[in-house]
């Protein structure tokens, strides 16, 4: 006889259920009746169930541990929080990328334009926005349409005084404006004259063709270097301020007379970059620099032939001896750009010289004379005369100087150049090795600046060159 294990009764609230005794009149042996009101379902309690340690005894009701539920809820909350943070980070990253793109486009001038003409050289200008007459009184140039007020084309804005840079080297040049900044009223063009780089041709174009008042060495001639006050003198039909900005003593005199703030000079010329920077002042009389450069080997050879003519001690000296150190200059451009005239140059000097050219200068190249003059024109917003006859004379004057130069020995084809691989070439490149690297850098700058200042003719030629 088998025994049957008694089924454990399910917990039940007896207040809701009852059995009625079978009635004799009922056809159904067993019926169940419900309370008049459907009862609410009550949550189970520990008193209503028996807990077991395992399922071996037939199974029982088990409950989730309270700690595990809390951990699950915490994990879910953490997951949602991380999703929100990822979305926020992606949104912020997208906004930063958009802002960077907008700043790049704005700084490149694609949206707002350069505001200085179309760069074809024909509609440009060859006169300062503000020109000072012989009497020292300023006058504004006329617009091309004859309405007057050419200086209004340059937006007057106050130059913000920036914090002094940590590098003492560039602090000394903070009176020279940045290339990237627009020309403002009161800014003074400064021509950094590198010898044997068509500098005399540039000065003749400025004075003879464009009739700009210059400060160079000419104004101090005929005893005007001892004048007791600053003024403008006439020399062979050209106007010069009576100072010599090409010598150190002359620069000191120009500083004492406050040449920069006087407004008398339309252009100031010097080779002494650091010393001449003291002529200018912040914030309203900044120097805006431009220069004409030439390959250092060609420049050194041109200097050799000039010394053959002007220095008796150099007459008959072979080029190879000159290149060995008998008269040749050692990295002239780098030394004058970093103000280190003696001692060995380190690579740091070359790096600084590159930075000065990049930040401060409009670059001109002797091999691109016509293009370079057009860029100077566009950057400084110089204007041709309004009268058509005068304008034609000015253009012809410029063309003549570009064709022949002031002196024939400024032409690189006027002298025989040493062949690459020769002893002379090797010696000269050794003496000018940093200048050569600086010149190569300047050529790249010239191309880069062409995006903003280049003429249509130059841009078309560059496009054709790149396509080929």
Coordinates of C-alpha atoms in Angstrom, one line a residue, residues 76-236:
X76 CA 20.0 51.2 -15.1
X77 CA 20.2 54.8 -13.8
X78 CA 24.0 54.9 -14.5
X79 CA 23.4 53.6 -18.1
X80 CA 20.9 56.4 -18.8
X81 CA 23.2 59.0 -17.4
X82 CA 26.1 57.8 -19.5
X83 CA 23.9 57.9 -22.7
X84 CA 22.9 61.5 -21.9
X85 CA 26.6 62.5 -21.3
X86 CA 27.7 61.0 -24.6
X87 CA 25.0 62.9 -26.5
X88 CA 26.0 66.1 -24.7
X89 CA 29.7 65.6 -25.6
X90 CA 28.9 64.8 -29.2
X91 CA 26.8 68.0 -29.5
X92 CA 29.5 70.1 -27.9
X93 CA 32.1 68.6 -30.3
X94 CA 30.0 69.4 -33.3
X95 CA 29.5 73.0 -32.2
X96 CA 33.3 73.4 -31.7
X97 CA 34.0 72.0 -35.2
X98 CA 31.5 74.4 -36.7
X99 CA 33.0 77.3 -34.8
X100 CA 36.5 76.4 -36.0
X101 CA 35.4 76.2 -39.6
X102 CA 33.6 79.5 -39.4
X103 CA 36.7 81.2 -37.9
X104 CA 38.9 79.7 -40.6
X105 CA 36.7 80.9 -43.4
X106 CA 36.3 84.4 -41.9
X107 CA 40.1 84.8 -41.3
X108 CA 40.8 83.7 -44.9
X109 CA 38.7 86.5 -46.3
X110 CA 36.4 84.2 -48.3
X111 CA 33.2 85.6 -46.7
X112 CA 34.1 89.2 -46.3
X113 CA 36.7 89.8 -49.1
X114 CA 39.9 91.7 -48.9
X115 CA 38.4 95.1 -49.6
X116 CA 41.4 96.3 -51.6
X117 CA 40.5 95.8 -55.2
X118 CA 40.5 92.8 -57.6
X119 CA 44.2 92.5 -57.8
X120 CA 44.6 92.9 -61.5
X121 CA 47.1 95.8 -61.1
X122 CA 45.1 98.2 -63.3
X123 CA 42.5 99.3 -60.8
X124 CA 45.0 99.5 -58.0
X125 CA 46.5 102.6 -56.5
X126 CA 50.0 104.1 -56.1
X127 CA 49.6 106.7 -53.5
X128 CA 49.2 106.8 -49.7
X129 CA 45.7 107.2 -48.3
X130 CA 47.2 110.2 -46.4
X131 CA 49.8 112.3 -48.1
X132 CA 51.6 115.2 -46.4
X133 CA 52.6 118.2 -48.4
X134 CA 55.8 120.3 -48.2
X135 CA 54.2 122.6 -45.8
X136 CA 53.5 119.8 -43.3
X137 CA 49.8 120.0 -43.7
X138 CA 48.1 116.7 -44.5
X139 CA 45.8 116.3 -47.4
X140 CA 43.6 113.4 -48.5
X141 CA 44.0 111.9 -52.0
X142 CA 41.2 112.0 -54.4
X143 CA 39.1 108.9 -55.2
X144 CA 39.3 107.4 -58.7
X145 CA 35.8 108.7 -59.4
X146 CA 36.9 112.2 -58.5
X147 CA 34.7 112.5 -55.5
X148 CA 37.7 113.0 -53.2
X149 CA 38.6 111.5 -49.8
X150 CA 40.7 108.5 -51.0
X151 CA 41.8 108.1 -47.4
X152 CA 38.3 107.0 -46.5
X153 CA 38.9 103.8 -48.3
X154 CA 41.0 102.7 -45.4
X155 CA 38.8 102.1 -42.4
X156 CA 40.0 104.0 -39.4
X157 CA 40.2 101.8 -36.4
X158 CA 42.0 102.0 -33.1
X159 CA 44.8 99.5 -32.8
X160 CA 44.4 97.6 -29.6
X161 CA 47.5 97.5 -27.4
X162 CA 48.2 93.8 -27.0
X163 CA 49.9 92.4 -24.0
X164 CA 53.7 92.3 -24.2
X165 CA 54.9 89.0 -25.6
X166 CA 57.0 86.7 -23.4
X167 CA 59.7 86.6 -26.0
X168 CA 61.8 89.8 -25.5
X169 CA 63.0 89.5 -29.1
X170 CA 59.5 90.2 -30.6
X171 CA 58.7 92.8 -28.0
X172 CA 61.4 95.0 -29.5
X173 CA 59.6 94.9 -32.8
X174 CA 56.1 95.6 -31.5
X175 CA 56.0 99.0 -33.2
X176 CA 56.0 97.2 -36.6
X177 CA 52.5 96.1 -37.6
X178 CA 51.5 92.6 -38.4
X179 CA 51.1 91.7 -42.1
X180 CA 47.7 90.2 -41.4
X181 CA 46.3 93.5 -40.0
X182 CA 44.8 96.0 -42.3
X183 CA 46.4 99.4 -43.0
X184 CA 44.9 102.1 -40.8
X185 CA 45.2 105.9 -40.9
X186 CA 48.5 106.9 -39.3
X187 CA 50.4 103.7 -40.3
X188 CA 53.7 104.4 -42.1
X189 CA 55.1 102.2 -44.9
X190 CA 58.6 101.0 -44.1
X191 CA 60.9 99.7 -46.9
X192 CA 63.5 97.3 -45.5
X193 CA 66.3 97.9 -48.0
X194 CA 68.5 94.8 -48.7
X195 CA 71.5 95.9 -50.8
X196 CA 71.8 94.7 -54.4
X197 CA 68.1 93.6 -54.5
X198 CA 66.7 96.4 -56.7
X199 CA 66.2 98.6 -53.7
X200 CA 67.3 101.7 -55.6
X201 CA 64.8 100.9 -58.3
X202 CA 62.0 100.6 -55.8
X203 CA 62.9 104.0 -54.2
X204 CA 63.0 105.6 -57.6
X205 CA 59.6 104.3 -58.4
X206 CA 58.3 105.6 -55.1
X207 CA 59.8 109.1 -55.6
X208 CA 60.1 109.7 -59.3
X209 CA 57.0 107.9 -60.6
X210 CA 54.6 108.1 -57.7
X211 CA 55.9 111.3 -56.1
X212 CA 55.8 110.1 -52.5
X213 CA 57.7 111.9 -49.8
X214 CA 60.5 109.6 -48.6
X215 CA 62.7 109.5 -45.6
X216 CA 66.1 107.9 -46.6
X217 CA 69.6 109.2 -46.9
X218 CA 68.8 111.8 -49.6
X219 CA 67.0 114.3 -47.4
X220 CA 70.1 115.0 -45.3
X221 CA 72.2 116.1 -48.3
X222 CA 73.3 119.6 -48.9
X223 CA 73.6 120.3 -45.2
X224 CA 70.0 119.5 -44.3
X225 CA 71.3 116.8 -41.9
X226 CA 72.1 119.7 -39.5
X227 CA 68.7 121.5 -39.8
X228 CA 67.3 122.4 -36.4
X229 CA 63.8 121.2 -37.1
X230 CA 62.0 118.6 -39.2
X231 CA 60.9 119.5 -42.7
X232 CA 60.5 118.4 -46.3
X233 CA 63.1 119.4 -48.9
X234 CA 63.1 119.2 -52.6
X235 CA 65.9 117.3 -54.4
X236 CA 65.8 117.1 -58.2

